[in-house]
Structure formats: C-alpha cells, structure tokens
C-alpha cells in the first residue's frame, strides 16, 4: 500500500501590493490521508510562509477553505490526497481561488463581497408568525413541512455552487443565494414572503439559472440545489 | 493511478471528460444546449433569407439545385443534429423545471438515444427520397399535438411567479419541441417538396398551412431571441450594455420576423 505521495501543487498566486499574478510550483511529500489544508499548511511550515489561504473549522462546516482544485470547486478540508490522486488520476494539482469575488491575496477572496449577494435575499426571519399554541412560545414546524426544505438548510455558503454554475458570476446572485431565498419562502415561521419572491423573480434571480445542475453536482453538503431552484421556477 | 483511455488523450474529448468530471454531464449538456441554440438561430436566419428568394421562383429553383449535391445534402442532414438535440433536451428541461421530474439521468439518456434514432430515420428517408404524405394530415397531427403540449405547459406555469416573457419562452419552446423536428422530417420526405418553388407557393395558399408557418416563424424567432438575450445577460453586468443588446437583438429578430411574415402573406 502507498503511504506517501510525491505531489506537485501549481498554485495561482496574487500579490496585491505588486498587482502581480503568477503560478508557483511546490513539490510536497504528502501522506495518503493528509487533507489539502494539511498540505497547504505543510508548505507554509516547510517551504513558503508567504502563501496565503483561508480556513476556519476544517471540518466541512464553515465553507472558508473552498477553492478550485484541477478545476473542481470543493472544500480543501474534505479532500484527502489519496482520494484526489484517485479522482483526478494525477499527482499534479492546479489550485486556484474561487472566482466568485475579488481576490485579496493568493487563495483568499473577499468573502464579504461574495456574501453581499446572499444578504440581498435576507437569509433570516423578517416577520415571525405568532406561536400556534398558547402554551408554547416557539413556533413549531411540522415534520412534513420541514421535510420539504430541511436539506436546503444545510447550506454553509461555501460558494462552490456559485463557482461551478454555467451562468457567470457577473449577474446571477448565485445558487446559494437562491437556496436561502427558497428556504425562507418555504419556512412556515416566516410571514414575509414577498421580499424573497421579488428577489427570486428578479433579473438576477431564477432567470439566470439554466438548470445545468452543476450546483448539485459540486455541493460538498450534497444538497440538490437545482431541485430547489426548479421549485422556485415552477411556483413555490 | 488508473490508465487513461485512448479516447481521453484526444484534446477536445479530454476537455469534455474533465468538465463532466468536475461539473457533471448535465453541465456539459447545458453548454451543448446553448451552442446548438445559437447554431439554430443562425440556421433560421439563413433559412428565412433563402425562402425570401421565393419572390423570384426561377432564381429560387436555380439556387436550390445546389442543395442536391452530395456535400450540401450531407450538411442538410448534419443540421438535424442541433435541431433534434435542442428539441429533446428542451423537453427534458421542461420536465425537470415544470413537471417535477427528478429522474433526470434516464431522461438524459433518452435524449441521446432519441436524437440518434431521429438522425438515423432522417438519413434513411433522405436516401429513399420518395416518400409522400398528405401535408394537411401531417400538419394537423403535429400542430394539434404541439398546441396540446403548449397548453399543458401553460397550465403548469399558472402557479409560477415568473414574468410573462419567461413563461412565453417555455410555452414557445414546448410548441417547437415537436414542430421543428416535424418540419425537418416533412421537408425531407421528398426532396422535391423543398426545391420546387411552385409547389411551395401552392402549398402556402392554404390558410391552415399559412397559420402553421406563421406560428412556426413567430415561435422560433421569439424563442431564439429570448434565448440569445438570456445567455448574453449572464455575462453583461452593465445596464447600458444590457439595454443596447436588448434593442439590437429585438430589432434583428423583429426584422427577420417581418421578412418571414411578409413571405407568408405575399404569396
């Protein structure tokens, strides 16, 4: 059994001070169950402390470490070296930041800019419905209601779907923003639906979706994003 | 590491395989839908311009002689590839988006198999070249079936909060789903049908055929125009550029629409 791989990383780098873009190659001896975040950290420790990349939870829950590896948007904390070699059938990996927001440095993008699009759909309860029973303060959701959209609530806004989408990032708010809108329209605790519907049926909303289903294909949380956007087209 | 197949070493095929690996086959198919859509728009423009030559029947027939040669005939058949693929894949998208079909994979395979069978059938018919059918019965059948499909989609769209223009794109697409492949098939049942100017002009005297052709022209140009605008809007973020594009495309498609309608009503 192979325990280590000699891998080559071709990392797209960017220095904002010099306004310089270049691709830098790193040779790394990586253990088979090392994740790509571990490999990047190893580069920082042993070869190049200037390489900038982002991560937070490193357990596939925050979406901070999303990047494109050999063209596929994914969470680098979830990808093991062994699985990457098997999936891409190579030991050379080209690593780029997601193109969904302006770059800050190397693999780090301006997530605030990316989040602006999600914020437009107001991903929170605006006008909560009153509690449906006198003896409880909370508004309870029936299991049947929840079942319809619970999958969509697992979205971590990693923007992998947005990066993979056939529609460009210039005008489309993005599959994750659409998902956030659909969730709030389906949520029985929310009374204010119109604001979300206005965004969904806006020029930057569902009309920019062409059902290429790449969003569902790349989603690290395995959410069928395209299904929810199709529901919005059909009429929620 | 796995051995790469020989097919995968060919640059174009390797790119498609990589794209499918990273984004899934429906993503590749979505690009094919766009490309074939643009091809069909150009084809429709060319088709309308060619038919506008009917005002000079002798000149039209002389031009049409060229299409009897083997290579143009092959291109004629080749153009059926975008026609049938775009139609069937459009049907698949309607099923997915409006009829809640989530068994998309088998339908996608059906699109590929169906396209192959249609092309085979068309090739056989083109080689035989002597089939005859009653134009009235042929078009009554396909026209009513297309109207019914369009009506079913209209019913499904009632709940949707999307704009009327978007809904019309779906309805026109559904109407064309059968009409365009049927039109292509009809024109190749007997090659003489498409080349004899007098025959075309006589057929166009029928009010029913006029209605069928009128709806075909209007639906094709609306569907194509909306599709082109939609694709361009994905990439143009400036309002001014979007507006300029809207004016340009609307004028272009409206112009070709006028040529088509004029042709139908001047004969």
XYZ file of C-alpha atoms in Angstrom:
503
model
C 0.000 0.000 0.000
C 1.245 3.511 -0.865
C 1.676 5.564 2.314
C 3.080 8.766 0.831
C 2.733 10.529 -2.495
C 5.139 12.927 -4.190
C 2.682 15.537 -5.325
C 3.102 18.745 -7.291
C 0.932 21.731 -6.488
C 0.660 24.523 -9.050
C -0.813 27.344 -7.019
C -2.233 30.507 -8.573
C -0.774 33.347 -6.542
C -1.507 37.040 -6.327
C 0.340 39.853 -4.582
C -1.940 42.904 -4.167
C 0.962 45.238 -3.320
C 2.726 44.469 -6.593
C -0.505 43.719 -8.515
C 1.265 40.586 -9.682
C -0.297 37.260 -10.695
C 1.799 34.151 -11.137
C 1.703 30.376 -10.751
C 4.098 28.828 -8.269
C 5.020 25.184 -8.184
C 5.594 23.246 -4.952
C 6.793 19.668 -4.601
C 5.417 18.065 -1.460
C 5.739 14.653 0.119
C 2.232 14.063 1.387
C 0.770 11.249 3.458
C -2.141 9.460 1.833
C -4.708 10.609 4.407
C -3.468 14.188 4.576
C -6.103 16.693 3.596
C -5.322 19.543 1.209
C -5.486 22.029 4.084
C -2.748 19.930 5.769
C -0.691 20.020 2.577
C -1.020 23.811 2.338
C -0.030 24.142 5.995
C 2.981 21.918 5.334
C 4.029 24.273 2.526
C 3.703 27.211 4.959
C 5.789 25.383 7.586
C 8.492 23.917 5.397
C 8.736 25.849 2.162
C 6.909 29.151 1.891
C 5.336 31.050 4.797
C 4.064 33.748 2.411
C 1.482 31.515 0.726
C -1.914 32.799 1.852
C -5.001 30.603 2.069
C -8.037 30.516 4.329
C -9.644 28.005 6.624
C -11.548 28.000 9.875
C -13.311 24.898 11.189
C -11.557 22.427 8.848
C -14.468 20.027 9.357
C -16.581 20.896 6.325
C -18.917 23.152 8.277
C -17.824 26.735 7.590
C -17.017 26.837 3.868
C -13.949 29.053 4.347
C -11.446 26.706 2.704
C -13.294 26.323 -0.606
C -11.052 26.539 -3.674
C -10.743 25.048 -7.147
C -8.525 22.002 -7.432
C -7.890 20.886 -11.007
C -10.913 22.954 -11.976
C -13.329 21.469 -9.458
C -14.714 23.732 -6.731
C -14.521 21.898 -3.402
C -13.670 22.163 0.272
C -9.955 21.571 0.711
C -10.516 20.318 4.265
C -12.583 17.423 2.912
C -10.253 16.255 0.173
C -7.677 13.619 1.099
C -4.524 13.360 -1.001
C -5.238 9.705 -1.735
C -8.779 10.472 -2.918
C -7.544 13.393 -5.016
C -4.952 11.198 -6.770
C -7.644 8.626 -7.437
C -10.315 11.109 -8.569
C -8.138 13.307 -10.796
C -5.897 10.422 -11.872
C -2.756 12.516 -11.375
C -0.310 13.661 -8.711
C -0.204 17.208 -10.100
C -2.824 19.602 -8.817
C -3.586 23.098 -10.024
C -5.049 25.167 -7.206
C -6.987 28.403 -7.755
C -9.255 30.569 -5.634
C -12.992 30.601 -6.412
C -13.744 33.364 -8.891
C -16.967 34.440 -7.163
C -15.470 37.553 -5.531
C -12.406 39.781 -5.933
C -9.143 38.254 -4.781
C -7.446 39.609 -1.688
C -4.259 37.581 -1.836
C -3.227 34.170 -3.268
C -6.121 31.791 -2.498
C -8.073 34.230 -0.357
C -11.100 36.019 -1.792
C -13.191 38.856 -0.386
C -15.967 36.782 1.198
C -17.789 39.931 2.313
C -18.308 40.790 -1.339
C -19.481 37.239 -2.032
C -21.876 37.394 0.925
C -23.402 40.649 -0.344
C -25.353 38.560 -2.838
C -26.673 36.216 -0.169
C -27.561 39.203 2.031
C -29.793 40.555 -0.727
C -32.291 37.732 -0.122
C -32.335 38.495 3.642
C -31.484 34.999 4.898
C -33.293 35.375 8.226
C -36.873 35.531 9.503
C -38.160 39.070 8.908
C -41.692 38.760 10.234
C -42.098 35.723 12.509
C -45.534 34.114 12.590
C -47.087 34.031 16.085
C -46.804 30.821 18.088
C -49.510 28.394 17.025
C -50.255 27.185 20.587
C -50.880 29.284 23.684
C -48.721 27.096 25.924
C -45.521 27.410 23.856
C -43.513 30.457 22.894
C -41.827 28.921 19.865
C -43.426 28.453 16.514
C -43.274 24.752 15.805
C -42.672 23.366 12.324
C -44.416 20.108 11.460
C -42.095 17.279 10.341
C -43.930 17.210 6.981
C -43.277 20.916 6.372
C -39.669 20.608 7.472
C -39.086 17.570 5.272
C -39.786 19.704 2.163
C -36.852 22.024 2.711
C -34.645 20.670 5.505
C -31.920 19.666 3.030
C -31.633 23.263 1.874
C -30.947 24.445 5.429
C -27.648 22.529 5.410
C -26.058 25.104 3.075
C -22.822 26.526 4.501
C -22.323 29.206 1.825
C -19.005 27.831 0.625
C -19.815 29.279 -2.848
C -18.700 26.096 -4.640
C -22.099 26.018 -6.404
C -21.700 29.618 -7.466
C -18.271 28.893 -8.882
C -19.479 25.847 -10.829
C -22.623 27.478 -12.237
C -22.945 27.791 -16.031
C -24.302 31.299 -15.553
C -21.452 33.686 -14.863
C -20.950 35.419 -11.525
C -21.477 38.808 -13.117
C -25.253 38.967 -12.932
C -26.601 35.855 -11.178
C -26.962 36.159 -7.407
C -25.899 32.536 -7.268
C -27.423 29.154 -6.433
C -26.702 29.500 -2.700
C -28.468 32.877 -2.555
C -31.440 31.361 -4.393
C -31.423 28.479 -1.916
C -31.501 30.901 1.031
C -34.487 32.686 -0.534
C -36.344 29.432 -1.225
C -35.816 28.247 2.366
C -37.396 31.422 3.766
C -40.317 31.216 1.347
C -40.957 27.603 2.405
C -40.417 28.270 6.100
C -43.863 28.384 7.801
C -42.460 30.568 10.595
C -41.946 33.400 8.135
C -44.868 35.635 7.138
C -42.927 37.987 4.880
C -42.613 36.062 1.624
C -42.957 38.834 -0.938
C -39.497 40.353 -0.398
C -37.874 36.989 -1.195
C -40.154 36.364 -4.163
C -39.208 39.785 -5.540
C -35.533 38.777 -5.437
C -36.171 35.268 -6.780
C -38.097 36.590 -9.781
C -35.665 39.436 -10.379
C -33.419 39.696 -13.462
C -30.531 38.456 -11.288
C -32.622 35.634 -9.847
C -34.010 32.393 -11.262
C -33.947 33.628 -14.865
C -30.165 33.333 -14.767
C -30.418 29.627 -13.859
C -30.264 27.297 -16.870
C -30.648 24.015 -14.949
C -27.113 22.854 -15.715
C -27.240 21.258 -12.244
C -23.530 21.796 -11.634
C -24.543 23.316 -8.272
C -25.999 19.997 -7.121
C -23.037 18.106 -8.557
C -20.335 20.010 -6.670
C -22.189 20.782 -3.408
C -19.982 19.456 -0.564
C -23.092 19.116 1.634
C -24.791 17.055 -1.096
C -27.755 19.409 -1.345
C -29.762 19.085 -4.557
C -29.595 22.850 -5.118
C -31.008 22.628 -8.660
C -34.130 20.908 -7.279
C -34.929 23.890 -5.049
C -34.320 26.420 -7.813
C -36.584 24.361 -10.103
C -39.274 24.529 -7.387
C -38.967 28.313 -7.464
C -39.417 28.325 -11.248
C -42.437 26.052 -11.025
C -44.006 28.183 -8.303
C -43.435 27.540 -4.613
C -3.410 5.553 -10.809
C -5.975 4.490 -13.357
C -4.981 4.018 -17.009
C -6.357 6.785 -19.168
C -8.492 5.579 -22.067
C -7.229 6.294 -25.596
C -10.262 8.457 -26.219
C -9.288 10.632 -23.276
C -5.975 11.570 -24.900
C -7.733 13.452 -27.735
C -7.675 17.157 -26.645
C -11.359 18.023 -27.270
C -12.683 14.802 -25.772
C -10.327 15.060 -22.821
C -11.639 18.597 -22.108
C -15.252 17.402 -22.205
C -14.416 14.446 -19.945
C -12.692 16.751 -17.444
C -15.621 19.162 -17.484
C -18.070 16.309 -16.906
C -15.892 15.015 -14.072
C -15.815 18.442 -12.389
C -19.344 19.709 -13.101
C -21.372 16.662 -14.172
C -22.799 15.611 -17.562
C -25.910 17.848 -17.292
C -23.497 20.813 -17.223
C -21.871 19.649 -20.474
C -25.333 19.117 -21.946
C -26.337 22.639 -20.838
C -23.414 24.034 -22.846
C -24.442 21.904 -25.831
C -27.956 23.314 -25.464
C -26.541 26.843 -25.669
C -24.264 26.095 -28.617
C -26.968 24.269 -30.593
C -29.386 27.102 -29.776
C -27.024 29.656 -31.286
C -26.448 27.408 -34.304
C -30.204 27.174 -34.811
C -30.631 30.936 -34.643
C -28.111 31.329 -37.465
C -29.786 28.493 -39.349
C -33.205 30.148 -39.022
C -31.842 33.468 -40.327
C -30.302 31.681 -43.305
C -33.495 29.686 -43.861
C -35.665 32.819 -43.896
C -33.257 34.588 -46.257
C -33.214 31.580 -48.599
C -37.003 31.340 -48.625
C -37.329 35.061 -49.252
C -35.961 34.186 -52.703
C -39.391 32.691 -53.470
C -40.399 36.082 -54.845
C -38.312 35.022 -57.845
C -39.348 31.342 -58.371
C -36.902 30.671 -61.232
C -33.923 32.081 -59.332
C -35.023 30.177 -56.211
C -35.116 26.857 -58.066
C -31.696 27.506 -59.557
C -30.273 28.150 -56.097
C -31.940 25.027 -54.773
C -30.208 22.877 -57.418
C -27.011 23.399 -55.440
C -28.546 21.647 -52.423
C -28.968 18.459 -54.451
C -25.194 17.906 -54.462
C -23.819 15.373 -52.045
C -21.905 17.675 -49.665
C -24.718 20.252 -49.208
C -27.087 17.307 -48.774
C -24.835 15.967 -46.018
C -24.800 19.399 -44.336
C -28.569 19.439 -44.597
C -28.635 16.194 -42.626
C -25.923 17.448 -40.256
C -28.116 20.428 -39.336
C -30.676 17.988 -37.983
C -28.235 17.262 -35.112
C -28.704 20.642 -33.374
C -32.413 20.599 -34.251
C -33.245 17.274 -32.642
C -30.828 17.610 -29.732
C -32.053 21.098 -28.808
C -35.690 19.992 -29.093
C -35.393 16.851 -26.999
C -33.127 18.433 -24.406
C -35.520 21.372 -24.181
C -38.279 18.851 -23.475
C -36.105 17.338 -20.756
C -35.603 20.766 -19.146
C -39.348 21.447 -19.206
C -39.940 18.100 -17.477
C -37.311 18.925 -14.854
C -38.273 22.525 -14.176
C -42.039 22.465 -14.527
C -43.235 18.874 -14.114
C -41.083 17.939 -11.116
C -39.240 15.120 -12.883
C -36.206 14.280 -10.764
C -35.315 11.088 -12.646
C -33.260 13.259 -14.934
C -30.485 10.769 -15.711
C -32.676 8.278 -17.627
C -34.371 11.162 -19.458
C -30.951 12.498 -20.442
C -30.047 9.095 -21.845
C -33.381 9.108 -23.654
C -32.460 12.462 -25.237
C -29.247 10.964 -26.612
C -30.858 7.732 -27.840
C -33.874 9.613 -29.260
C -31.587 12.048 -31.104
C -29.627 9.146 -32.592
C -32.784 7.357 -33.740
C -34.213 10.516 -35.315
C -30.974 11.158 -37.223
C -30.907 7.586 -38.445
C -34.528 7.770 -39.556
C -33.908 11.086 -41.327
C -30.857 9.664 -43.110
C -32.869 6.668 -44.338
C -35.700 8.937 -45.512
C -33.241 11.238 -47.283
C -31.621 8.300 -49.061
C -35.012 6.890 -50.115
C -36.176 10.378 -51.098
C -39.560 9.334 -52.487
C -41.922 9.324 -49.507
C -45.238 11.055 -49.803
C -47.692 12.168 -47.193
C -50.769 14.379 -47.085
C -49.424 17.793 -45.960
C -52.770 18.635 -44.365
C -52.991 15.448 -42.259
C -49.306 15.551 -41.356
C -49.524 19.114 -40.094
C -52.927 18.704 -38.420
C -51.457 15.900 -36.334
C -48.246 17.693 -35.339
C -49.928 21.077 -34.949
C -52.602 19.763 -32.585
C -50.073 17.711 -30.616
C -47.853 20.803 -30.261
C -50.763 23.011 -29.232
C -51.714 20.412 -26.613
C -48.131 20.302 -25.244
C -48.055 24.097 -25.128
C -51.406 24.147 -23.307
C -50.218 21.637 -20.684
C -47.135 23.762 -20.005
C -49.288 26.896 -19.798
C -51.395 25.176 -17.130
C -48.276 24.208 -15.155
C -46.959 27.761 -15.361
C -50.034 29.279 -13.721
C -48.537 28.880 -10.242
C -45.157 30.303 -11.190
C -44.393 33.873 -10.209
C -42.044 34.314 -13.171
C -42.605 37.026 -15.775
C -44.882 36.571 -18.778
C -41.892 36.831 -21.146
C -40.115 33.946 -19.395
C -43.294 31.860 -19.427
C -43.754 32.547 -23.134
C -40.241 31.286 -23.757
C -41.165 27.972 -22.126
C -44.502 27.764 -23.969
C -42.933 28.602 -27.347
C -40.210 26.024 -26.666
C -42.807 23.362 -25.956
C -44.707 24.245 -29.130
C -41.486 23.916 -31.135
C -40.488 20.673 -29.411
C -42.462 18.653 -31.983
C -42.991 21.224 -34.715
C -39.367 21.822 -35.703
C -38.279 18.152 -35.938
C -41.560 17.502 -37.798
C -40.804 20.370 -40.205
C -37.352 18.955 -40.898
C -38.797 15.485 -41.425
C -41.547 16.768 -43.727
C -39.114 18.670 -45.904
C -37.022 15.557 -46.465
C -39.798 13.064 -47.166
C -39.467 14.041 -50.775
C -36.597 16.392 -51.726
C -38.745 17.923 -54.479
C -41.028 19.477 -51.813
C -38.326 21.871 -50.696
C -36.955 22.767 -54.122
C -39.998 23.251 -56.296
C -40.919 26.913 -55.898
C -44.344 26.469 -57.484
C -45.177 23.599 -55.121
C -44.172 25.657 -52.072
C -46.178 28.652 -53.280
C -49.257 26.496 -53.926
C -48.996 24.896 -50.502
C -48.701 28.302 -48.881
C -52.072 29.271 -50.383
C -53.773 27.072 -47.794
C -54.888 29.187 -44.787
C -54.110 26.286 -42.451
C -50.535 25.889 -43.707
C -50.193 29.682 -43.508
C -51.273 29.556 -39.855
C -48.875 26.699 -39.084
C -45.960 28.501 -40.745
C -46.862 31.809 -39.133
C -46.837 30.255 -35.661
C -43.579 28.485 -36.507
C -41.875 31.723 -37.567
C -43.154 33.714 -34.584
C -42.335 30.971 -32.033
C -38.873 30.252 -33.432
C -37.883 33.912 -33.504
C -39.312 34.668 -30.059
C -37.735 31.573 -28.505
C -34.393 32.221 -30.194
C -34.366 35.931 -29.413
C -35.223 35.425 -25.751
C -32.618 32.661 -25.510
C -29.852 34.826 -27.018
C -30.756 37.739 -24.743
C -30.762 35.390 -21.723
C -27.310 33.994 -22.488
C -25.845 37.464 -23.096
C -27.375 38.783 -19.866
C -25.392 36.178 -17.939
C -22.228 37.980 -18.946
C -23.220 41.646 -19.295
C -23.450 43.330 -15.922
C -23.718 46.945 -17.152
C -27.268 48.192 -17.501
C -26.419 50.280 -20.564
C -24.836 47.327 -22.359
C -27.840 45.137 -21.482
C -30.230 47.723 -22.887
C -28.182 48.172 -26.073
C -28.133 44.411 -26.545
C -31.879 44.181 -25.973
C -32.558 46.824 -28.637
C -30.107 45.230 -31.079
C -31.408 41.677 -30.732
C -35.069 42.712 -30.715
C -34.554 44.757 -33.891
C -32.671 41.931 -35.598
C -35.232 39.265 -34.725
C -38.144 41.568 -35.483
C -36.601 42.326 -38.880
C -36.287 38.642 -39.742
C -39.814 38.115 -38.413
C -41.099 40.739 -40.842
C -39.313 39.078 -43.757
C -40.844 35.730 -42.758
C -44.376 37.084 -42.301
C -44.181 39.108 -45.500
C -43.189 35.951 -47.358
C -46.226 34.100 -45.982
C -48.732 36.789 -46.864
C -47.430 37.951 -50.206
C -47.870 34.589 -51.877
